[in-house]
């Protein structure tokens, strides 16, 4: 779809386009494109059309009649929720997640559920359950992951925006690979109610074509849910109005080109970040070199341990659904290797890992604190070919984790700190393909981050 979600909602509201027309158009594009792209794990066509028929002109909900897809990791009552794994093939949640409820309350028409890597572990979208998902911009390269199906659905014009999740870059990496806007909100900004509680790394968000759509989607998804243990403080005004209001002050911008984990950064991504910093300087901001503290070996091991425990929780949950212990045949080799890694940890080791991550996070936040916004490359390498980072084809499955670090070393550190981070498609390579640039805001600083992103977006038009 060529128009933004906000524009489409306005067309429906004023009666210029029927919601059913938008949904039928999206379903036709699914039928035409998805056999090649493999972006959708499940299509809910009949219910989507029925809900579209109930939308009338004058509907004041912010996204009334606009089709959207959701990542196959959040609960929708009665629909398949595989989380990219055969272990959950038969899982049908008995209640909606708060995210799904908020999307429906905003008027979105939920069209289907998108492909992802198994349990969202890897930054590609290749699972043994659903196969390889194809990047619509260059079919011989990954669309990124784990929210790759969502990114493909937007980049291919099936829907104007999509839901996704981010535990180490899973929104920002596919945004960079597919030329989209991808925001990882602050920790606690979007509730995981009622199925889950606080998460040390993972949050939800969206993939869009515009900063305005990203801000408006955050307005829909953000906010306290009953019983949340922690939550980010609400903004002074809506994220959309803040993004549209513009910047009135000169900001301190830090340009950080060295990754916090060892990786060789491709010159195109260095150029993209540098050009973005130069543009910010031209827009009147003060740009200075910055350094993200390198993550020590103990910190990286702690991150791997906590990530393994998160994967193991998924394996145990799947086994509980099957009413038997999970086995290596139920999941991909990488998932099982992480499960065994997690089982080797005792409670004290896990608590020490959490404490180490919190210590390292404070160090990173302290280093970033002199700056209002940080600029970094989004990736270290161009999108890799399928099969390069996989949890089920490689002879040594844990090597996929090391390859992930070399591919996307700039993203996971901000899950560690909980700071908001956004990827923008501001610069292109010599073939015209997008080179993602990452902007990082202060803790709970989405309002400022979105305002800077909107200023850059406008300057590049």
Short mmCIF file of C-alpha atoms in Angstrom, two decimals:
data_model
loop_
_atom_site.label_atom_id
_atom_site.label_comp_id
_atom_site.label_asym_id
_atom_site.label_seq_id
_atom_site.Cartn_x
_atom_site.Cartn_y
_atom_site.Cartn_z
CA UNK A 1 0.00 0.00 0.00
CA UNK A 2 1.48 3.29 -1.13
CA UNK A 3 -0.16 5.53 1.48
CA UNK A 4 0.68 5.71 5.16
CA UNK A 5 -1.60 4.15 7.74
CA UNK A 6 -2.67 7.58 9.01
CA UNK A 7 -3.59 8.65 5.47
CA UNK A 8 -5.57 5.46 4.89
CA UNK A 9 -7.44 5.92 8.17
CA UNK A 10 -8.38 9.43 7.11
CA UNK A 11 -9.69 8.15 3.77
CA UNK A 12 -11.87 5.61 5.57
CA UNK A 13 -13.05 8.18 8.12
CA UNK A 14 -14.12 10.63 5.40
CA UNK A 15 -15.81 7.94 3.33
CA UNK A 16 -13.44 8.17 0.37
CA UNK A 17 -12.41 4.53 0.71
CA UNK A 18 -14.22 1.62 2.33
CA UNK A 19 -12.41 -0.46 4.94
CA UNK A 20 -13.42 -3.58 3.02
CA UNK A 21 -11.61 -2.24 -0.05
CA UNK A 22 -8.39 -1.85 1.94
CA UNK A 23 -8.66 -5.37 3.36
CA UNK A 24 -9.51 -6.90 -0.02
CA UNK A 25 -6.52 -5.13 -1.56
CA UNK A 26 -4.25 -6.46 1.18
CA UNK A 27 -5.59 -10.00 0.76
CA UNK A 28 -5.04 -9.85 -3.00
CA UNK A 29 -1.43 -8.85 -2.42
CA UNK A 30 -1.03 -11.73 0.02
CA UNK A 31 -2.34 -14.10 -2.63
CA UNK A 32 -0.04 -12.65 -5.30
CA UNK A 33 3.15 -12.15 -3.30
CA UNK A 34 3.26 -14.40 -0.29
CA UNK A 35 3.87 -17.69 -2.10
CA UNK A 36 7.28 -16.18 -2.94
CA UNK A 37 7.89 -13.95 0.09
CA UNK A 38 6.62 -16.24 2.89
CA UNK A 39 5.73 -13.35 5.19
CA UNK A 40 2.49 -14.75 6.64
CA UNK A 41 2.26 -17.78 8.90
CA UNK A 42 -1.53 -17.52 9.11
CA UNK A 43 -4.13 -15.44 7.25
CA UNK A 44 -7.44 -14.66 8.97
CA UNK A 45 -9.25 -13.52 5.83
CA UNK A 46 -12.92 -14.19 6.66
CA UNK A 47 -12.85 -12.50 10.05
CA UNK A 48 -10.84 -9.60 8.67
CA UNK A 49 -13.44 -8.96 5.98
CA UNK A 50 -16.30 -9.28 8.47
CA UNK A 51 -14.69 -6.74 10.80
CA UNK A 52 -13.98 -4.39 7.88
CA UNK A 53 -17.67 -4.48 6.95
CA UNK A 54 -18.53 -3.08 10.40
CA UNK A 55 -16.40 0.05 9.92
CA UNK A 56 -18.38 3.06 8.74
CA UNK A 57 -17.44 6.60 7.62
CA UNK A 58 -17.05 8.92 10.58
CA UNK A 59 -15.44 6.26 12.76
CA UNK A 60 -13.18 8.31 15.06
CA UNK A 61 -10.87 5.52 16.12
CA UNK A 62 -7.34 6.51 15.02
CA UNK A 63 -6.83 3.57 12.64
CA UNK A 64 -10.37 2.48 11.85
CA UNK A 65 -10.40 0.14 8.85
CA UNK A 66 -6.62 -0.05 8.36
CA UNK A 67 -5.25 -3.58 7.87
CA UNK A 68 -2.32 -4.71 10.00
CA UNK A 69 -0.47 -7.96 10.64
CA UNK A 70 0.97 -9.11 13.97
CA UNK A 71 4.02 -11.16 14.76
CA UNK A 72 3.29 -14.80 15.53
CA UNK A 73 4.43 -14.33 19.12
CA UNK A 74 1.53 -12.47 20.75
CA UNK A 75 -1.70 -14.13 21.79
CA UNK A 76 -4.87 -13.85 19.73
CA UNK A 77 -7.76 -15.79 21.16
CA UNK A 78 -8.43 -18.97 19.21
CA UNK A 79 -5.81 -18.39 16.51
CA UNK A 80 -2.54 -20.30 16.00
CA UNK A 81 0.40 -18.88 17.95
CA UNK A 82 3.43 -20.94 16.98
CA UNK A 83 6.21 -18.47 17.94
CA UNK A 84 7.99 -19.87 14.86
CA UNK A 85 8.30 -23.35 16.37
CA UNK A 86 6.73 -26.74 15.75
CA UNK A 87 6.66 -27.11 19.51
CA UNK A 88 3.70 -24.69 19.53
CA UNK A 89 2.01 -25.99 16.39
CA UNK A 90 -1.22 -26.82 18.23
CA UNK A 91 -1.27 -23.80 20.58
CA UNK A 92 -4.42 -21.68 20.47
CA UNK A 93 -4.46 -18.96 23.16
CA UNK A 94 -7.65 -18.62 25.18
CA UNK A 95 -7.38 -14.83 25.53
CA UNK A 96 -6.02 -11.86 23.59
CA UNK A 97 -2.85 -10.10 24.67
CA UNK A 98 -3.17 -6.48 25.70
CA UNK A 99 -1.39 -5.55 22.46
CA UNK A 100 -4.00 -7.29 20.31
CA UNK A 101 -6.82 -5.72 22.32
CA UNK A 102 -5.30 -2.25 21.92
CA UNK A 103 -4.86 -2.73 18.16
CA UNK A 104 -8.50 -3.75 17.79
CA UNK A 105 -9.69 -0.90 20.00
CA UNK A 106 -7.80 1.53 17.75
CA UNK A 107 -9.79 0.24 14.76
CA UNK A 108 -7.11 -1.87 13.07
CA UNK A 109 -8.26 -4.87 11.05
CA UNK A 110 -5.98 -7.77 12.02
CA UNK A 111 -5.24 -9.57 8.78
CA UNK A 112 -2.92 -12.35 9.88
CA UNK A 113 0.19 -13.45 11.72
CA UNK A 114 3.73 -13.16 10.43
CA UNK A 115 6.67 -15.54 10.14
CA UNK A 116 9.58 -15.32 12.55
CA UNK A 117 12.65 -17.23 13.67
CA UNK A 118 12.02 -19.98 16.22
CA UNK A 119 11.16 -18.34 19.56
CA UNK A 120 12.57 -15.09 18.14
CA UNK A 121 16.13 -16.19 18.85
CA UNK A 122 17.95 -15.18 15.64
CA UNK A 123 18.14 -11.92 13.62
CA UNK A 124 16.96 -13.68 10.45
CA UNK A 125 13.60 -15.21 9.53
CA UNK A 126 14.31 -18.83 8.68
CA UNK A 127 12.59 -21.46 10.76
CA UNK A 128 12.28 -25.17 10.33
CA UNK A 129 8.51 -24.74 10.75
CA UNK A 130 7.80 -22.08 8.08
CA UNK A 131 10.96 -22.06 5.94
CA UNK A 132 12.83 -19.04 4.59
CA UNK A 133 11.22 -15.61 4.38
CA UNK A 134 12.42 -13.54 1.42
CA UNK A 135 13.48 -9.90 1.39
CA UNK A 136 11.34 -8.10 -1.23
CA UNK A 137 14.13 -5.59 -1.94
CA UNK A 138 16.71 -8.28 -2.81
CA UNK A 139 15.46 -11.85 -2.85
CA UNK A 140 18.89 -13.39 -2.29
CA UNK A 141 19.28 -11.65 1.10
CA UNK A 142 17.61 -11.97 4.50
CA UNK A 143 14.88 -9.53 5.52
CA UNK A 144 16.33 -9.66 9.01
CA UNK A 145 14.57 -10.96 12.05
CA UNK A 146 13.13 -12.11 14.17
CA UNK A 147 10.28 -9.81 13.05
CA UNK A 148 11.17 -10.43 9.40
CA UNK A 149 7.73 -11.49 8.25
CA UNK A 150 6.28 -8.25 9.61
CA UNK A 151 8.94 -6.20 7.83
CA UNK A 152 8.37 -8.02 4.54
CA UNK A 153 4.60 -7.48 4.72
CA UNK A 154 5.19 -3.72 5.02
CA UNK A 155 8.08 -3.43 2.56
CA UNK A 156 6.14 -5.41 -0.07
CA UNK A 157 3.09 -3.16 0.30
CA UNK A 158 0.75 -5.81 1.71
CA UNK A 159 -0.06 -3.63 4.73
CA UNK A 160 1.05 -0.08 5.62
CA UNK A 161 2.47 -1.10 9.01
CA UNK A 162 2.98 -4.15 11.18
CA UNK A 163 3.46 -5.24 14.77
CA UNK A 164 6.74 -6.80 15.87
CA UNK A 165 8.92 -7.49 18.88
CA UNK A 166 12.51 -6.67 19.81
CA UNK A 167 14.73 -8.58 22.23
CA UNK A 168 18.12 -7.80 20.73
CA UNK A 169 17.29 -5.88 17.57
CA UNK A 170 14.37 -7.90 16.22
CA UNK A 171 12.52 -4.79 15.02
CA UNK A 172 15.48 -2.62 14.09
CA UNK A 173 17.40 -5.27 12.15
CA UNK A 174 14.52 -6.04 9.72
CA UNK A 175 13.85 -2.30 9.45
CA UNK A 176 17.45 -1.83 8.32
CA UNK A 177 17.29 -4.78 5.91
CA UNK A 178 13.97 -3.75 4.35
CA UNK A 179 14.20 0.05 4.32
CA UNK A 180 11.64 0.76 7.04
CA UNK A 181 11.24 2.74 10.24
CA UNK A 182 11.62 0.45 13.25
CA UNK A 183 11.33 1.67 16.85
CA UNK A 184 12.29 -0.29 19.94
CA UNK A 185 10.42 1.54 22.72
CA UNK A 186 11.72 2.00 26.24
CA UNK A 187 11.57 -0.91 28.64
CA UNK A 188 8.15 -0.88 30.29
CA UNK A 189 6.55 1.35 27.67
CA UNK A 190 4.38 -1.45 26.22
CA UNK A 191 2.86 -4.01 28.57
CA UNK A 192 3.11 -7.75 27.94
CA UNK A 193 -0.12 -8.35 29.89
CA UNK A 194 -1.83 -10.57 30.67
CA UNK A 195 0.24 -13.56 29.56
CA UNK A 196 3.64 -12.35 30.80
CA UNK A 197 5.27 -10.00 33.25
CA UNK A 198 8.36 -7.83 33.09
CA UNK A 199 11.05 -8.88 30.64
CA UNK A 200 14.71 -7.86 30.99
CA UNK A 201 15.27 -7.57 27.23
CA UNK A 202 12.14 -7.96 25.09
CA UNK A 203 9.57 -5.34 24.16
CA UNK A 204 7.01 -4.88 21.39
CA UNK A 205 6.67 -2.21 18.74
CA UNK A 206 6.04 -1.66 15.05
CA UNK A 207 7.47 -1.43 11.55
CA UNK A 208 6.28 1.39 9.30
CA UNK A 209 7.20 3.60 6.36
CA UNK A 210 6.98 6.90 8.28
CA UNK A 211 7.92 8.36 11.63
CA UNK A 212 4.37 9.68 12.06
CA UNK A 213 2.90 6.19 11.71
CA UNK A 214 5.49 4.90 14.18
CA UNK A 215 4.57 7.59 16.72
CA UNK A 216 0.83 7.05 16.28
CA UNK A 217 1.22 3.28 16.67
CA UNK A 218 3.19 3.84 19.88
CA UNK A 219 0.32 5.99 21.17
CA UNK A 220 -1.96 2.99 20.62
CA UNK A 221 0.28 0.37 22.22
CA UNK A 222 1.83 2.28 25.12
CA UNK A 223 0.50 2.45 28.64
CA UNK A 224 -0.08 0.75 31.94
CA UNK A 225 -2.08 -2.45 32.17
CA UNK A 226 -3.64 -3.67 35.40
CA UNK A 227 -1.09 -5.35 37.62
CA UNK A 228 2.05 -4.28 35.74
CA UNK A 229 4.98 -4.30 38.14
CA UNK A 230 6.81 -1.49 36.34
CA UNK A 231 5.98 0.87 33.52
CA UNK A 232 7.58 3.79 31.71
CA UNK A 233 6.27 7.25 32.68
CA UNK A 234 3.67 8.58 30.23
CA UNK A 235 4.69 11.41 27.89
CA UNK A 236 3.55 14.99 28.43
CA UNK A 237 1.57 14.80 25.16
CA UNK A 238 0.89 12.19 22.55
CA UNK A 239 3.93 10.80 20.76
CA UNK A 240 2.38 11.78 17.42
CA UNK A 241 1.82 15.42 18.38
CA UNK A 242 5.34 15.59 19.78
CA UNK A 243 6.84 14.20 16.58
CA UNK A 244 4.86 16.69 14.50
CA UNK A 245 5.66 19.70 16.70
CA UNK A 246 9.29 19.83 15.62
CA UNK A 247 12.44 20.63 17.56
CA UNK A 248 13.01 24.05 19.07
CA UNK A 249 16.36 23.43 20.74
CA UNK A 250 19.93 22.65 19.73
CA UNK A 251 20.73 19.08 20.74
CA UNK A 252 23.95 17.34 21.71
CA UNK A 253 24.46 14.45 19.29
CA UNK A 254 26.98 11.66 19.86
CA UNK A 255 28.30 9.78 16.82
CA UNK A 256 29.44 6.27 17.85
CA UNK A 257 30.98 4.22 15.05
CA UNK A 258 32.70 1.48 17.05
CA UNK A 259 30.48 -1.48 17.95
CA UNK A 260 30.21 -2.55 21.59
CA UNK A 261 31.00 -6.15 20.61
CA UNK A 262 33.81 -7.15 18.22
CA UNK A 263 32.80 -6.86 14.56
CA UNK A 264 34.11 -5.47 11.30
CA UNK A 265 31.77 -2.67 10.20
CA UNK A 266 31.17 -2.33 6.46
CA UNK A 267 32.19 1.06 5.08
CA UNK A 268 28.69 1.72 3.72
CA UNK A 269 27.21 1.59 7.22
CA UNK A 270 29.95 3.82 8.58
CA UNK A 271 29.21 6.25 5.76
CA UNK A 272 25.46 6.18 6.45
CA UNK A 273 25.89 6.99 10.14
CA UNK A 274 28.46 9.69 9.39
CA UNK A 275 26.26 11.34 6.76
CA UNK A 276 23.32 11.31 9.18
CA UNK A 277 25.47 13.02 11.82
CA UNK A 278 26.57 15.60 9.26
CA UNK A 279 22.95 16.26 8.36
CA UNK A 280 22.10 16.77 12.03
CA UNK A 281 24.96 19.25 12.23
CA UNK A 282 23.57 21.10 9.21
CA UNK A 283 20.21 21.21 10.98
CA UNK A 284 21.85 23.13 13.82
CA UNK A 285 22.80 20.45 16.31
CA UNK A 286 26.14 19.97 18.06
CA UNK A 287 27.72 16.69 16.94
CA UNK A 288 30.63 15.13 18.79
CA UNK A 289 32.38 11.73 18.68
CA UNK A 290 31.03 9.25 21.22
CA UNK A 291 31.97 5.82 22.48
CA UNK A 292 29.64 3.04 23.55
CA UNK A 293 31.65 1.13 26.17
CA UNK A 294 32.71 -2.26 24.80
CA UNK A 295 30.84 -5.07 26.53
CA UNK A 296 33.25 -7.17 28.55
CA UNK A 297 33.49 -10.93 28.21
CA UNK A 298 31.63 -11.44 31.53
CA UNK A 299 28.85 -9.12 30.32
CA UNK A 300 28.53 -10.92 27.01
CA UNK A 301 28.43 -14.28 28.80
CA UNK A 302 25.77 -12.92 31.15
CA UNK A 303 23.72 -11.73 28.17
CA UNK A 304 24.03 -15.16 26.54
CA UNK A 305 22.98 -16.85 29.78
CA UNK A 306 19.90 -14.65 30.24
CA UNK A 307 19.00 -15.08 26.56
CA UNK A 308 19.35 -18.86 26.98
CA UNK A 309 17.00 -18.80 29.97
CA UNK A 310 14.41 -16.87 27.96
CA UNK A 311 14.63 -19.51 25.20
CA UNK A 312 14.43 -22.30 27.78
CA UNK A 313 11.26 -20.79 29.25
CA UNK A 314 9.73 -21.11 25.80
CA UNK A 315 10.79 -24.74 25.48
CA UNK A 316 9.35 -25.60 28.90
CA UNK A 317 6.11 -23.77 28.08
CA UNK A 318 5.78 -25.74 24.86
CA UNK A 319 6.37 -28.99 26.71
CA UNK A 320 3.67 -28.07 29.20
CA UNK A 321 1.21 -27.60 26.33
CA UNK A 322 2.13 -31.06 25.04
CA UNK A 323 1.78 -32.44 28.57
CA UNK A 324 5.21 -34.05 28.31
CA UNK A 325 8.81 -32.86 28.48
CA UNK A 326 10.11 -31.31 25.26
CA UNK A 327 12.72 -33.32 23.36
CA UNK A 328 15.44 -32.35 20.85
CA UNK A 329 13.11 -33.44 18.05
CA UNK A 330 10.59 -30.76 19.00
CA UNK A 331 12.84 -27.75 18.36
CA UNK A 332 15.74 -26.60 16.21
CA UNK A 333 19.27 -27.60 17.28
CA UNK A 334 20.14 -24.04 18.36
CA UNK A 335 17.05 -23.81 20.56
CA UNK A 336 17.92 -27.10 22.22
CA UNK A 337 21.53 -26.02 22.74
CA UNK A 338 20.30 -22.87 24.50
CA UNK A 339 17.88 -24.94 26.55
CA UNK A 340 20.72 -27.14 27.74
CA UNK A 341 22.86 -24.07 28.45
CA UNK A 342 20.08 -22.63 30.60
CA UNK A 343 19.59 -25.90 32.48
CA UNK A 344 23.28 -25.92 33.37
CA UNK A 345 22.84 -22.67 35.31
CA UNK A 346 21.80 -22.72 38.95
CA UNK A 347 19.67 -19.99 40.50
CA UNK A 348 22.66 -18.11 41.89
CA UNK A 349 24.42 -18.11 38.50
CA UNK A 350 21.31 -16.67 36.86
CA UNK A 351 21.01 -13.96 39.51
CA UNK A 352 24.68 -13.11 39.02
CA UNK A 353 24.09 -12.84 35.28
CA UNK A 354 21.20 -10.43 35.84
CA UNK A 355 23.31 -8.34 38.20
CA UNK A 356 26.15 -8.20 35.68
CA UNK A 357 23.78 -6.99 32.97
CA UNK A 358 22.45 -4.26 35.25
CA UNK A 359 25.98 -3.17 36.11
CA UNK A 360 26.95 -3.01 32.44
CA UNK A 361 23.74 -1.18 31.57
CA UNK A 362 24.54 1.56 34.08
CA UNK A 363 27.98 1.95 32.52
CA UNK A 364 26.51 2.33 29.02
CA UNK A 365 23.79 4.77 30.13
CA UNK A 366 26.43 6.83 31.96
CA UNK A 367 28.59 6.98 28.82
CA UNK A 368 25.61 8.10 26.71
CA UNK A 369 24.35 10.66 29.24
CA UNK A 370 26.34 13.67 27.91
CA UNK A 371 24.31 13.39 24.68
CA UNK A 372 20.64 13.93 23.96
CA UNK A 373 20.72 11.42 21.09
CA UNK A 374 23.31 8.91 19.88
CA UNK A 375 23.82 7.98 16.21
CA UNK A 376 25.23 4.57 15.24
CA UNK A 377 25.15 2.28 12.21
CA UNK A 378 22.17 -0.06 12.31
CA UNK A 379 24.14 -3.08 11.07
CA UNK A 380 27.76 -4.04 10.58
CA UNK A 381 27.16 -6.00 7.36
CA UNK A 382 24.70 -5.83 4.47
CA UNK A 383 21.79 -8.29 4.73
CA UNK A 384 23.30 -11.77 4.62
CA UNK A 385 22.23 -14.57 2.25
CA UNK A 386 19.73 -17.14 3.55
CA UNK A 387 21.39 -19.95 5.44
CA UNK A 388 24.16 -17.73 6.82
CA UNK A 389 22.58 -17.35 10.28
CA UNK A 390 20.32 -20.31 10.98
CA UNK A 391 19.35 -22.36 13.98
CA UNK A 392 18.72 -25.61 12.19
CA UNK A 393 21.11 -26.05 9.25
CA UNK A 394 24.56 -25.24 10.66
CA UNK A 395 26.73 -28.08 12.02
CA UNK A 396 27.48 -26.02 15.15
CA UNK A 397 24.19 -24.33 16.09
CA UNK A 398 25.76 -22.01 18.69
CA UNK A 399 27.94 -20.51 15.94
CA UNK A 400 24.74 -18.77 14.81
CA UNK A 401 24.92 -16.61 17.94
CA UNK A 402 28.47 -15.50 17.12
CA UNK A 403 27.44 -14.77 13.53
CA UNK A 404 24.51 -12.75 14.82
CA UNK A 405 26.88 -10.60 16.87
CA UNK A 406 29.05 -9.93 13.83
CA UNK A 407 26.00 -9.06 11.70
CA UNK A 408 24.21 -6.77 14.14
CA UNK A 409 26.56 -5.66 16.93
CA UNK A 410 24.94 -2.25 17.48
CA UNK A 411 21.41 -3.25 18.54
CA UNK A 412 21.32 -5.56 21.58
CA UNK A 413 23.14 -3.16 23.92
CA UNK A 414 20.06 -0.90 23.96
CA UNK A 415 17.84 -3.82 25.00
CA UNK A 416 20.32 -4.20 27.83
CA UNK A 417 19.89 -0.56 28.94
CA UNK A 418 16.18 -0.34 28.12
CA UNK A 419 16.68 2.91 26.18
CA UNK A 420 14.54 3.64 23.13
CA UNK A 421 16.23 3.18 19.75
CA UNK A 422 14.95 3.72 16.21
CA UNK A 423 16.26 2.72 12.79
CA UNK A 424 15.65 5.01 9.82
CA UNK A 425 16.23 4.39 6.08
CA UNK A 426 17.95 7.73 5.44
CA UNK A 427 20.89 6.71 3.21
CA UNK A 428 21.19 4.30 0.29
CA UNK A 429 24.05 2.29 -1.15
CA UNK A 430 25.33 2.51 -4.72
CA UNK A 431 22.60 0.11 -5.89
CA UNK A 432 19.86 2.23 -4.33
CA UNK A 433 19.23 -0.14 -1.43
CA UNK A 434 18.65 1.31 2.05
CA UNK A 435 21.37 1.58 4.67
CA UNK A 436 19.77 1.75 8.08
CA UNK A 437 20.97 4.26 10.66
CA UNK A 438 20.18 3.87 14.36
CA UNK A 439 19.31 6.73 16.72
CA UNK A 440 19.26 6.12 20.47
CA UNK A 441 17.44 8.31 22.97
CA UNK A 442 17.76 8.76 26.73
CA UNK A 443 15.84 6.44 29.09
CA UNK A 444 12.09 6.87 28.53
CA UNK A 445 12.99 9.42 25.83
CA UNK A 446 10.84 8.30 22.89
CA UNK A 447 9.32 11.77 22.53
CA UNK A 448 12.69 13.40 21.88
CA UNK A 449 13.86 10.50 19.73
CA UNK A 450 10.77 10.65 17.51
CA UNK A 451 11.09 14.43 17.14
CA UNK A 452 14.69 14.06 15.93
CA UNK A 453 13.68 11.21 13.60
CA UNK A 454 10.88 13.34 12.13
CA UNK A 455 13.28 16.24 11.56
CA UNK A 456 15.70 13.95 9.70
CA UNK A 457 12.90 12.37 7.70
CA UNK A 458 11.66 15.77 6.57
CA UNK A 459 15.17 16.93 5.68
CA UNK A 460 15.70 13.85 3.47
CA UNK A 461 12.46 14.21 1.49
#
